[in-house]
Amino acid sequence: MQSKKTEILIDPDVLSESHLSNDIHSRESHVNEIINCMRPITNGDKPVNCWLYGKSGAGKTASAIHALRKLTEEAGVRGVYVNCWEYPTFFSVLERTAMKLRMLGAEKLSTSFKLERLKRHISGERLVIVLDEIDKPPPKERHAILYNLSGLSKTGLICACNSQHAYFDLEDRIKSRLNPARIHFQEYTQNELFEILLQRARHALATDTCDEGLFHTIAALASGDARIAIHTLKNAAFLAEKDAQDVITNSHVMKAWNSANDLNKTHMVSKLTDHHRLLYELISKNNRILSGELWRQYIETCDSRKIRPIAVRTYSDYCNKLVEFGLVQAKRAAIQGKVREFTVAQ
Ligand SMILES: Nc1ncnc2c1ncn2[C@@H]1O[C@H](COP(=O)(O)OP(=O)(O)OP(=O)(O)O)[C@@H](O)[C@H]1O
Ligand SMILES: [Mg+2]
């Protein structure tokens, strides 16, 4: 007997990572703050650059893109979005910008020529560049990107990344030249996630296929992360369809959440630099490890792989970043001194 074909997901694209809805629930004030910072360029003045930071799934990228879209639609500002995770050098950021601005003949130029061409190309224009994942380029490249682009006239920069450290670690001359408004993105509350899910579900799911209580369940499970919440809803709908059910059930949600959570970890790990990833791998392999032993194993692995280790003073920043990303938990070890014990976050 053939199973009944049910349709729960009427528009899966609405639950995709890249979907940009018209409204951005609970982030209107952040979007307005970004727009207000950029507004001076509409009168030909210098804008206030922005530095967006906060945990994964808190809506930084979505808000930056919303602000860019509004500035383009309402004030005729040209906007370029660059994900520095994909373009982690000054050269590649310039190349991407040139491509987005449809600058012809800039392909083969050196970095300095490219920059000159960009200056000429945008003279008289008002431009906003989003530099997403700005903590990804190595420090030298990050400095070159920020120093040179913040020197462009009538150009506003919206930088985004998970932590503030990448900002505080900048050279003083770059910090003072950039001088951004720092905008914190708190994790979403359970109610905010509930509203976001409801709004997406209205367009993505057939009516009466998901009980309101399940949106609350997903919102609670997602711990403030909109990416996990939306992925969970999408996976749950897929599972319900696969089971030929007419509605999503609690068991679909629980299964879907497990895989969304794994996917999120993979997303976070993919954002790490090689050395962060190596430290994370060692913590995962050991399950539980003291900071001194982790350092020893790290040096040993660098030796055997013939890679240059990070300095010992950077080591603790790197470990803090893993904690900040929610990949690792740290607690003071039950022995004297400043020894910390690391475990993989569940
Ligand atoms: N307020 C919102 N309303 C609707 N969708 C949202 C909202 N906030 C985030 N999302 C969606 O959740 C997902 C994750 O959001 P986003 O990419 O903006 O997070 P992020 O803070 O940039 O995370 P990361 O640090 O991992 O890059 C995206 O699909 C985005 O469209
Ligand atoms: Mg992002």
mmCIF file of C-alpha atoms and ligand atoms in Angstrom:
data_model
loop_
_atom_site.group_PDB
_atom_site.id
_atom_site.type_symbol
_atom_site.label_atom_id
_atom_site.label_comp_id
_atom_site.label_asym_id
_atom_site.label_seq_id
_atom_site.Cartn_x
_atom_site.Cartn_y
_atom_site.Cartn_z
ATOM 1 C CA MET A 1 0.000 0.000 0.000
ATOM 2 C CA GLN A 2 1.357 3.464 -0.903
ATOM 3 C CA SER A 3 1.798 5.898 1.959
ATOM 4 C CA LYS A 4 -0.299 9.043 1.850
ATOM 5 C CA LYS A 5 1.638 12.073 0.515
ATOM 6 C CA THR A 6 1.363 14.853 3.034
ATOM 7 C CA GLU A 7 2.529 18.394 2.574
ATOM 8 C CA ILE A 8 3.607 20.290 5.647
ATOM 9 C CA LEU A 9 6.440 22.356 4.214
ATOM 10 C CA ILE A 10 4.812 24.465 1.530
ATOM 11 C CA ASP A 11 7.826 26.753 1.084
ATOM 12 C CA PRO A 12 11.073 25.268 2.469
ATOM 13 C CA ASP A 13 13.094 28.262 1.205
ATOM 14 C CA VAL A 14 11.502 30.436 3.888
ATOM 15 C CA LEU A 15 13.314 28.289 6.463
ATOM 16 C CA SER A 16 16.662 28.354 4.665
ATOM 17 C CA GLU A 17 19.727 30.037 6.168
ATOM 18 C CA SER A 18 19.883 32.722 3.494
ATOM 19 C CA HIS A 19 16.182 33.655 3.513
ATOM 20 C CA LEU A 20 15.694 37.324 4.309
ATOM 21 C CA SER A 21 12.192 38.197 5.445
ATOM 22 C CA ASN A 22 10.788 41.725 5.147
ATOM 23 C CA ASP A 23 10.687 42.210 8.911
ATOM 24 C CA ILE A 24 13.335 41.285 11.371
ATOM 25 C CA HIS A 25 11.591 40.575 14.633
ATOM 26 C CA SER A 26 13.174 41.976 17.855
ATOM 27 C CA ARG A 27 16.075 43.510 15.997
ATOM 28 C CA GLU A 28 14.382 46.670 14.709
ATOM 29 C CA SER A 29 16.267 48.837 17.217
ATOM 30 C CA HIS A 30 19.616 47.295 16.229
ATOM 31 C CA VAL A 31 18.879 47.863 12.537
ATOM 32 C CA ASN A 32 17.869 51.484 13.262
ATOM 33 C CA GLU A 33 21.023 52.049 15.298
ATOM 34 C CA ILE A 34 23.141 50.831 12.383
ATOM 35 C CA ILE A 35 21.215 53.017 9.936
ATOM 36 C CA ASN A 36 21.599 56.070 12.194
ATOM 37 C CA CYS A 37 25.348 55.481 12.357
ATOM 38 C CA MET A 38 25.533 55.337 8.564
ATOM 39 C CA ARG A 39 23.106 58.196 7.914
ATOM 40 C CA PRO A 40 25.736 61.036 7.803
ATOM 41 C CA ILE A 41 27.007 59.688 4.470
ATOM 42 C CA THR A 42 23.682 60.548 2.880
ATOM 43 C CA ASN A 43 24.698 64.233 3.422
ATOM 44 C CA GLY A 44 28.238 63.580 2.265
ATOM 45 C CA ASP A 45 29.584 63.454 5.850
ATOM 46 C CA LYS A 46 31.705 60.848 7.589
ATOM 47 C CA PRO A 47 29.553 58.043 9.041
ATOM 48 C CA VAL A 48 30.105 56.279 12.350
ATOM 49 C CA ASN A 49 31.420 52.790 11.650
ATOM 50 C CA CYS A 50 29.749 49.895 13.492
ATOM 51 C CA TRP A 51 31.089 46.822 15.238
ATOM 52 C CA LEU A 52 28.367 44.210 15.775
ATOM 53 C CA TYR A 53 29.163 41.425 18.210
ATOM 54 C CA GLY A 54 27.349 38.667 20.041
ATOM 55 C CA LYS A 55 26.824 34.933 20.105
ATOM 56 C CA SER A 56 26.077 32.816 17.075
ATOM 57 C CA GLY A 57 22.510 32.981 15.799
ATOM 58 C CA ALA A 58 21.831 36.334 17.499
ATOM 59 C CA GLY A 59 20.959 38.022 14.194
ATOM 60 C CA LYS A 60 24.121 40.037 13.429
ATOM 61 C CA THR A 61 24.369 39.065 9.754
ATOM 62 C CA ALA A 62 20.618 39.330 9.204
ATOM 63 C CA SER A 63 20.529 42.807 10.829
ATOM 64 C CA ALA A 64 23.537 44.075 8.867
ATOM 65 C CA ILE A 65 21.977 42.927 5.598
ATOM 66 C CA HIS A 66 18.603 44.465 6.534
ATOM 67 C CA ALA A 67 20.284 47.778 7.321
ATOM 68 C CA LEU A 68 22.176 47.644 4.033
ATOM 69 C CA ARG A 69 18.989 46.930 2.120
ATOM 70 C CA LYS A 70 17.147 49.828 3.763
ATOM 71 C CA LEU A 71 20.008 52.238 3.139
ATOM 72 C CA THR A 72 20.057 51.230 -0.514
ATOM 73 C CA GLU A 73 16.287 51.420 -0.978
ATOM 74 C CA GLU A 74 15.627 54.558 1.040
ATOM 75 C CA ALA A 75 18.776 56.621 0.636
ATOM 76 C CA GLY A 76 20.322 55.354 -2.586
ATOM 77 C CA VAL A 77 23.492 54.262 -0.780
ATOM 78 C CA ARG A 78 25.508 51.558 -2.537
ATOM 79 C CA GLY A 79 26.068 48.500 -0.415
ATOM 80 C CA VAL A 80 28.533 45.627 -0.555
ATOM 81 C CA TYR A 81 28.443 42.534 1.655
ATOM 82 C CA VAL A 82 31.724 40.639 2.110
ATOM 83 C CA ASN A 83 32.022 37.524 4.217
ATOM 84 C CA CYS A 84 35.643 37.617 5.390
ATOM 85 C CA TRP A 85 35.463 33.930 6.176
ATOM 86 C CA GLU A 86 35.272 33.367 2.412
ATOM 87 C CA TYR A 87 37.530 36.337 1.585
ATOM 88 C CA PRO A 88 40.143 36.425 4.360
ATOM 89 C CA THR A 89 42.786 38.710 2.794
ATOM 90 C CA PHE A 90 42.849 42.410 1.952
ATOM 91 C CA PHE A 91 43.403 41.491 -1.699
ATOM 92 C CA SER A 92 40.384 39.166 -1.810
ATOM 93 C CA VAL A 93 38.152 41.690 0.035
ATOM 94 C CA LEU A 94 39.091 44.310 -2.556
ATOM 95 C CA GLU A 95 38.494 41.842 -5.351
ATOM 96 C CA ARG A 96 35.065 40.954 -3.989
ATOM 97 C CA THR A 97 34.184 44.631 -3.537
ATOM 98 C CA ALA A 98 35.305 45.441 -7.076
ATOM 99 C CA MET A 99 33.237 42.567 -8.410
ATOM 100 C CA LYS A 100 30.124 43.618 -6.466
ATOM 101 C CA LEU A 101 30.520 47.209 -7.649
ATOM 102 C CA ARG A 102 30.984 45.915 -11.192
ATOM 103 C CA MET A 103 34.328 47.668 -11.533
ATOM 104 C CA LEU A 104 35.695 46.608 -14.877
ATOM 105 C CA GLY A 105 39.324 45.846 -15.581
ATOM 106 C CA ALA A 106 40.388 45.567 -11.927
ATOM 107 C CA GLU A 107 40.992 41.807 -12.035
ATOM 108 C CA LYS A 108 44.713 41.657 -12.635
ATOM 109 C CA LEU A 109 45.765 44.671 -10.619
ATOM 110 C CA SER A 110 47.977 44.532 -7.529
ATOM 111 C CA THR A 111 46.479 45.386 -4.140
ATOM 112 C CA SER A 112 47.606 49.025 -4.202
ATOM 113 C CA PHE A 113 46.354 49.554 -7.770
ATOM 114 C CA LYS A 114 43.067 47.898 -6.869
ATOM 115 C CA LEU A 115 42.672 50.245 -3.906
ATOM 116 C CA GLU A 116 43.393 53.264 -6.106
ATOM 117 C CA ARG A 117 40.864 52.043 -8.675
ATOM 118 C CA LEU A 118 38.294 51.574 -5.935
ATOM 119 C CA LYS A 119 38.911 55.126 -4.647
ATOM 120 C CA ARG A 120 38.439 56.530 -8.129
ATOM 121 C CA HIS A 121 35.415 54.366 -8.798
ATOM 122 C CA ILE A 122 33.555 55.438 -5.673
ATOM 123 C CA SER A 123 34.540 59.092 -5.718
ATOM 124 C CA GLY A 124 31.318 61.053 -5.291
ATOM 125 C CA GLU A 125 29.409 57.903 -4.314
ATOM 126 C CA ARG A 126 28.187 56.881 -0.896
ATOM 127 C CA LEU A 127 29.158 53.366 0.010
ATOM 128 C CA VAL A 128 28.555 50.982 2.918
ATOM 129 C CA ILE A 129 30.637 47.812 3.190
ATOM 130 C CA VAL A 130 29.616 44.980 5.527
ATOM 131 C CA LEU A 131 32.691 43.059 6.686
ATOM 132 C CA ASP A 132 31.088 39.965 8.184
ATOM 133 C CA GLU A 133 33.201 37.512 10.240
ATOM 134 C CA ILE A 134 35.899 40.184 10.510
ATOM 135 C CA ASP A 135 37.748 38.121 13.133
ATOM 136 C CA LYS A 136 38.527 35.439 10.550
ATOM 137 C CA PRO A 137 41.372 37.094 8.556
ATOM 138 C CA PRO A 138 44.804 36.753 10.209
ATOM 139 C CA PRO A 139 45.757 39.919 12.183
ATOM 140 C CA LYS A 140 48.005 41.370 9.448
ATOM 141 C CA GLU A 141 45.281 41.053 6.820
ATOM 142 C CA ARG A 142 42.562 42.269 9.214
ATOM 143 C CA HIS A 143 44.630 45.364 9.952
ATOM 144 C CA ALA A 144 45.169 46.058 6.248
ATOM 145 C CA ILE A 145 41.450 45.634 5.497
ATOM 146 C CA LEU A 146 40.283 47.899 8.313
ATOM 147 C CA TYR A 147 43.008 50.520 8.022
ATOM 148 C CA ASN A 148 42.588 51.038 4.299
ATOM 149 C CA LEU A 149 38.822 50.746 4.013
ATOM 150 C CA SER A 150 38.152 53.017 6.993
ATOM 151 C CA GLY A 151 40.253 55.660 5.209
ATOM 152 C CA LEU A 152 37.916 55.775 2.194
ATOM 153 C CA SER A 153 35.822 58.920 2.044
ATOM 154 C CA LYS A 154 32.016 58.703 2.307
ATOM 155 C CA THR A 155 32.305 55.015 3.104
ATOM 156 C CA GLY A 156 30.831 53.359 6.181
ATOM 157 C CA LEU A 157 31.973 50.009 7.539
ATOM 158 C CA ILE A 158 29.741 47.547 9.359
ATOM 159 C CA CYS A 159 31.971 44.909 10.947
ATOM 160 C CA ALA A 160 30.476 41.794 12.539
ATOM 161 C CA CYS A 161 31.872 38.887 14.518
ATOM 162 C CA ASN A 162 31.191 36.906 17.676
ATOM 163 C CA SER A 163 33.431 38.658 20.113
ATOM 164 C CA GLN A 164 34.684 42.083 21.039
ATOM 165 C CA HIS A 165 38.219 40.720 21.438
ATOM 166 C CA ALA A 166 38.964 41.077 17.744
ATOM 167 C CA TYR A 167 38.258 44.797 18.171
ATOM 168 C CA PHE A 168 40.288 45.272 21.345
ATOM 169 C CA ASP A 169 43.198 43.358 19.769
ATOM 170 C CA LEU A 170 43.478 45.846 16.894
ATOM 171 C CA GLU A 171 46.478 48.164 16.749
ATOM 172 C CA ASP A 172 45.734 51.513 18.427
ATOM 173 C CA ARG A 173 46.063 53.512 15.195
ATOM 174 C CA ILE A 174 43.427 51.275 13.560
ATOM 175 C CA LYS A 175 41.109 51.388 16.565
ATOM 176 C CA SER A 176 41.201 55.158 16.603
ATOM 177 C CA ARG A 177 40.734 55.437 12.830
ATOM 178 C CA LEU A 178 37.828 53.001 12.852
ATOM 179 C CA ASN A 179 36.343 54.286 16.122
ATOM 180 C CA PRO A 180 33.144 52.251 15.755
ATOM 181 C CA ALA A 181 29.894 52.243 17.693
ATOM 182 C CA ARG A 182 29.941 48.820 19.331
ATOM 183 C CA ILE A 183 26.538 47.176 19.142
ATOM 184 C CA HIS A 184 25.896 44.121 21.268
ATOM 185 C CA PHE A 185 23.500 41.412 20.116
ATOM 186 C CA GLN A 186 22.124 39.585 23.130
ATOM 187 C CA GLU A 187 20.958 36.026 22.704
ATOM 188 C CA TYR A 188 17.245 35.958 21.855
ATOM 189 C CA THR A 189 14.803 35.355 24.677
ATOM 190 C CA GLN A 190 12.478 32.391 24.457
ATOM 191 C CA ASN A 191 9.558 34.671 23.571
ATOM 192 C CA GLU A 192 11.507 36.405 20.830
ATOM 193 C CA LEU A 193 12.415 33.055 19.270
ATOM 194 C CA PHE A 194 8.782 31.989 19.533
ATOM 195 C CA GLU A 195 7.729 35.076 17.549
ATOM 196 C CA ILE A 196 10.474 34.546 14.949
ATOM 197 C CA LEU A 197 9.360 30.930 14.471
ATOM 198 C CA LEU A 198 5.722 31.913 14.223
ATOM 199 C CA GLN A 199 6.501 34.528 11.597
ATOM 200 C CA ARG A 200 8.548 32.095 9.483
ATOM 201 C CA ALA A 201 6.021 29.272 9.907
ATOM 202 C CA ARG A 202 3.198 31.454 8.582
ATOM 203 C CA HIS A 203 4.879 31.445 5.165
ATOM 204 C CA ALA A 204 6.696 28.112 5.282
ATOM 205 C CA LEU A 205 4.178 25.630 6.706
ATOM 206 C CA ALA A 206 0.665 24.568 5.726
ATOM 207 C CA THR A 207 -1.936 25.818 8.225
ATOM 208 C CA ASP A 208 -2.595 23.813 11.388
ATOM 209 C CA THR A 209 0.401 21.531 10.891
ATOM 210 C CA CYS A 210 2.334 22.672 13.961
ATOM 211 C CA ASP A 211 0.805 23.257 17.364
ATOM 212 C CA GLU A 212 1.733 26.542 19.062
ATOM 213 C CA GLY A 213 3.076 24.608 22.045
ATOM 214 C CA LEU A 214 5.738 23.067 19.807
ATOM 215 C CA PHE A 215 7.001 26.502 18.795
ATOM 216 C CA HIS A 216 7.490 27.180 22.512
ATOM 217 C CA THR A 217 9.329 23.867 22.885
ATOM 218 C CA ILE A 218 11.664 24.674 19.994
ATOM 219 C CA ALA A 219 12.212 28.215 21.302
ATOM 220 C CA ALA A 220 13.221 26.808 24.695
ATOM 221 C CA LEU A 221 15.536 24.169 23.212
ATOM 222 C CA ALA A 222 17.334 26.636 20.949
ATOM 223 C CA SER A 223 18.882 28.572 23.893
ATOM 224 C CA GLY A 224 18.741 31.984 22.281
ATOM 225 C CA ASP A 225 20.025 30.908 18.851
ATOM 226 C CA ALA A 226 17.708 31.708 15.917
ATOM 227 C CA ARG A 227 19.703 29.498 13.545
ATOM 228 C CA ILE A 228 19.124 26.423 15.722
ATOM 229 C CA ALA A 229 15.447 27.319 16.186
ATOM 230 C CA ILE A 230 14.759 27.693 12.466
ATOM 231 C CA HIS A 231 16.761 24.582 11.530
ATOM 232 C CA THR A 232 14.903 22.581 14.134
ATOM 233 C CA LEU A 233 11.529 23.647 12.758
ATOM 234 C CA LYS A 234 12.581 22.833 9.214
ATOM 235 C CA ASN A 235 13.999 19.400 10.138
ATOM 236 C CA ALA A 236 10.915 18.583 12.228
ATOM 237 C CA ALA A 237 8.655 19.369 9.267
ATOM 238 C CA PHE A 238 10.776 17.161 6.983
ATOM 239 C CA LEU A 239 10.630 14.294 9.472
ATOM 240 C CA ALA A 240 6.855 14.595 9.832
ATOM 241 C CA GLU A 241 6.461 14.498 6.039
ATOM 242 C CA LYS A 242 8.787 11.501 5.839
ATOM 243 C CA ASP A 243 6.584 9.732 8.419
ATOM 244 C CA ALA A 244 3.549 10.606 6.278
ATOM 245 C CA GLN A 245 2.014 12.486 9.237
ATOM 246 C CA ASP A 246 -0.382 15.411 8.856
ATOM 247 C CA VAL A 247 1.157 17.325 11.727
ATOM 248 C CA ILE A 248 4.527 17.805 13.408
ATOM 249 C CA THR A 249 4.794 15.993 16.754
ATOM 250 C CA ASN A 250 6.974 16.406 19.821
ATOM 251 C CA SER A 251 9.099 13.424 18.797
ATOM 252 C CA HIS A 252 9.862 15.007 15.400
ATOM 253 C CA VAL A 253 10.937 18.164 17.234
ATOM 254 C CA MET A 254 13.263 16.298 19.601
ATOM 255 C CA LYS A 255 14.920 14.350 16.773
ATOM 256 C CA ALA A 256 15.209 17.490 14.680
ATOM 257 C CA TRP A 257 16.745 19.446 17.521
ATOM 258 C CA ASN A 258 19.513 16.894 17.986
ATOM 259 C CA SER A 259 20.557 17.168 14.371
ATOM 260 C CA ALA A 260 20.191 20.971 14.312
ATOM 261 C CA ASN A 261 22.413 21.142 17.358
ATOM 262 C CA ASP A 262 25.060 18.994 15.655
ATOM 263 C CA LEU A 263 24.813 21.130 12.559
ATOM 264 C CA ASN A 264 25.343 24.234 14.638
ATOM 265 C CA LYS A 265 28.461 22.745 16.196
ATOM 266 C CA THR A 266 29.774 21.954 12.718
ATOM 267 C CA HIS A 267 28.999 25.552 11.718
ATOM 268 C CA MET A 268 30.921 26.905 14.715
ATOM 269 C CA VAL A 269 33.870 24.550 14.207
ATOM 270 C CA SER A 270 34.064 25.562 10.541
ATOM 271 C CA LYS A 271 34.457 29.183 11.669
ATOM 272 C CA LEU A 272 37.543 28.406 13.752
ATOM 273 C CA THR A 273 41.104 29.096 12.686
ATOM 274 C CA ASP A 274 43.420 26.068 12.334
ATOM 275 C CA HIS A 275 44.885 26.533 15.833
ATOM 276 C CA HIS A 276 41.492 26.965 17.511
ATOM 277 C CA ARG A 277 40.329 23.847 15.697
ATOM 278 C CA LEU A 278 43.382 21.883 16.835
ATOM 279 C CA LEU A 279 42.760 22.879 20.476
ATOM 280 C CA TYR A 280 39.103 21.922 20.104
ATOM 281 C CA GLU A 281 40.064 18.547 18.594
ATOM 282 C CA LEU A 282 42.408 17.843 21.510
ATOM 283 C CA ILE A 283 39.753 18.753 24.088
ATOM 284 C CA SER A 284 37.205 16.550 22.249
ATOM 285 C CA LYS A 285 39.668 13.659 22.069
ATOM 286 C CA ASN A 286 40.430 13.841 25.794
ATOM 287 C CA ASN A 287 36.862 14.656 26.806
ATOM 288 C CA ARG A 288 38.222 16.346 29.962
ATOM 289 C CA ILE A 289 41.650 17.949 30.178
ATOM 290 C CA LEU A 290 43.608 20.386 32.376
ATOM 291 C CA SER A 291 45.003 23.532 30.771
ATOM 292 C CA GLY A 292 48.689 22.555 31.301
ATOM 293 C CA GLU A 293 48.209 19.136 29.739
ATOM 294 C CA LEU A 294 46.264 20.653 26.840
ATOM 295 C CA TRP A 295 49.161 23.029 26.167
ATOM 296 C CA ARG A 296 51.628 20.088 26.279
ATOM 297 C CA GLN A 297 49.579 18.043 23.812
ATOM 298 C CA TYR A 298 49.110 21.082 21.583
ATOM 299 C CA ILE A 299 52.878 21.722 21.364
ATOM 300 C CA GLU A 300 53.509 18.025 20.740
ATOM 301 C CA THR A 301 50.950 17.955 17.892
ATOM 302 C CA CYS A 302 52.356 21.153 16.343
ATOM 303 C CA ASP A 303 55.817 19.534 16.440
ATOM 304 C CA SER A 304 54.637 16.357 14.779
ATOM 305 C CA ARG A 305 52.656 18.286 12.127
ATOM 306 C CA LYS A 306 55.552 20.712 11.623
ATOM 307 C CA ILE A 307 53.417 23.793 12.217
ATOM 308 C CA ARG A 308 54.425 26.853 14.210
ATOM 309 C CA PRO A 309 52.555 26.985 17.535
ATOM 310 C CA ILE A 310 50.833 30.108 18.830
ATOM 311 C CA ALA A 311 52.564 31.982 21.677
ATOM 312 C CA VAL A 312 51.761 30.891 25.205
ATOM 313 C CA ARG A 313 50.153 34.288 25.972
ATOM 314 C CA THR A 314 47.778 33.835 22.998
ATOM 315 C CA TYR A 315 46.915 30.326 24.125
ATOM 316 C CA SER A 316 44.576 31.387 26.884
ATOM 317 C CA ASP A 317 42.768 33.848 24.516
ATOM 318 C CA TYR A 318 42.255 30.978 22.090
ATOM 319 C CA CYS A 319 40.806 28.794 24.840
ATOM 320 C CA ASN A 320 38.521 31.664 25.917
ATOM 321 C CA LYS A 321 37.264 31.935 22.356
ATOM 322 C CA LEU A 322 36.270 28.257 22.331
ATOM 323 C CA VAL A 323 34.297 28.900 25.525
ATOM 324 C CA GLU A 324 32.748 32.035 24.032
ATOM 325 C CA PHE A 325 31.685 30.062 20.946
ATOM 326 C CA GLY A 326 29.865 27.648 23.283
ATOM 327 C CA LEU A 327 31.968 24.714 22.058
ATOM 328 C CA VAL A 328 33.876 24.158 25.285
ATOM 329 C CA GLN A 329 33.172 24.583 28.974
ATOM 330 C CA ALA A 330 35.843 25.705 31.410
ATOM 331 C CA LYS A 331 35.942 25.542 35.171
ATOM 332 C CA ARG A 332 38.621 26.075 37.750
ATOM 333 C CA ALA A 333 40.287 22.717 38.452
ATOM 334 C CA ALA A 334 40.121 21.272 41.966
ATOM 335 C CA ILE A 335 43.834 21.887 42.452
ATOM 336 C CA GLN A 336 45.732 24.985 43.462
ATOM 337 C CA GLY A 337 46.688 27.794 41.099
ATOM 338 C CA LYS A 338 45.010 29.156 38.009
ATOM 339 C CA VAL A 339 44.621 25.739 36.388
ATOM 340 C CA ARG A 340 41.442 25.334 34.360
ATOM 341 C CA GLU A 341 39.724 22.169 33.300
ATOM 342 C CA PHE A 342 38.159 22.022 29.814
ATOM 343 C CA THR A 343 35.329 19.785 28.671
ATOM 344 C CA VAL A 344 33.404 19.684 25.412
ATOM 345 C CA ALA A 345 30.044 21.471 25.728
ATOM 346 C CA GLN A 346 27.077 19.167 25.239
HETATM 347 N N1 LIG B 1 15.144 38.553 14.198
HETATM 348 C C1 LIG B 1 15.134 37.611 13.263
HETATM 349 N N2 LIG B 1 14.032 37.392 12.532
HETATM 350 C C2 LIG B 1 14.026 36.422 11.588
HETATM 351 N N3 LIG B 1 15.061 35.608 11.325
HETATM 352 C C3 LIG B 1 16.193 35.773 12.034
HETATM 353 C C4 LIG B 1 16.286 36.784 13.035
HETATM 354 N N4 LIG B 1 17.517 36.723 13.584
HETATM 355 C C5 LIG B 1 18.166 35.742 12.964
HETATM 356 N N5 LIG B 1 17.387 35.153 12.038
HETATM 357 C C6 LIG B 1 17.757 34.041 11.163
HETATM 358 O O1 LIG B 1 18.519 33.116 11.942
HETATM 359 C C7 LIG B 1 19.661 32.659 11.228
HETATM 360 C C8 LIG B 1 20.922 33.057 11.972
HETATM 361 O O2 LIG B 1 20.995 34.484 12.061
HETATM 362 P P1 LIG B 1 22.313 35.295 11.683
HETATM 363 O O3 LIG B 1 23.025 34.599 10.561
HETATM 364 O O4 LIG B 1 21.973 36.713 11.478
HETATM 365 O O5 LIG B 1 23.127 35.097 13.039
HETATM 366 P P2 LIG B 1 24.578 35.637 13.403
HETATM 367 O O6 LIG B 1 24.441 36.430 14.658
HETATM 368 O O7 LIG B 1 25.165 36.341 12.218
HETATM 369 O O8 LIG B 1 25.337 34.279 13.719
HETATM 370 P P3 LIG B 1 26.891 33.883 13.469
HETATM 371 O O9 LIG B 1 27.662 34.539 14.569
HETATM 372 O O10 LIG B 1 26.921 32.394 13.566
HETATM 373 O O11 LIG B 1 27.298 34.376 12.117
HETATM 374 C C9 LIG B 1 19.569 33.271 9.834
HETATM 375 O O12 LIG B 1 18.920 32.350 8.981
HETATM 376 C C10 LIG B 1 18.698 34.503 10.040
HETATM 377 O O13 LIG B 1 17.978 34.854 8.881
HETATM 378 MG MG MG B 2 26.752 35.889 10.969
#
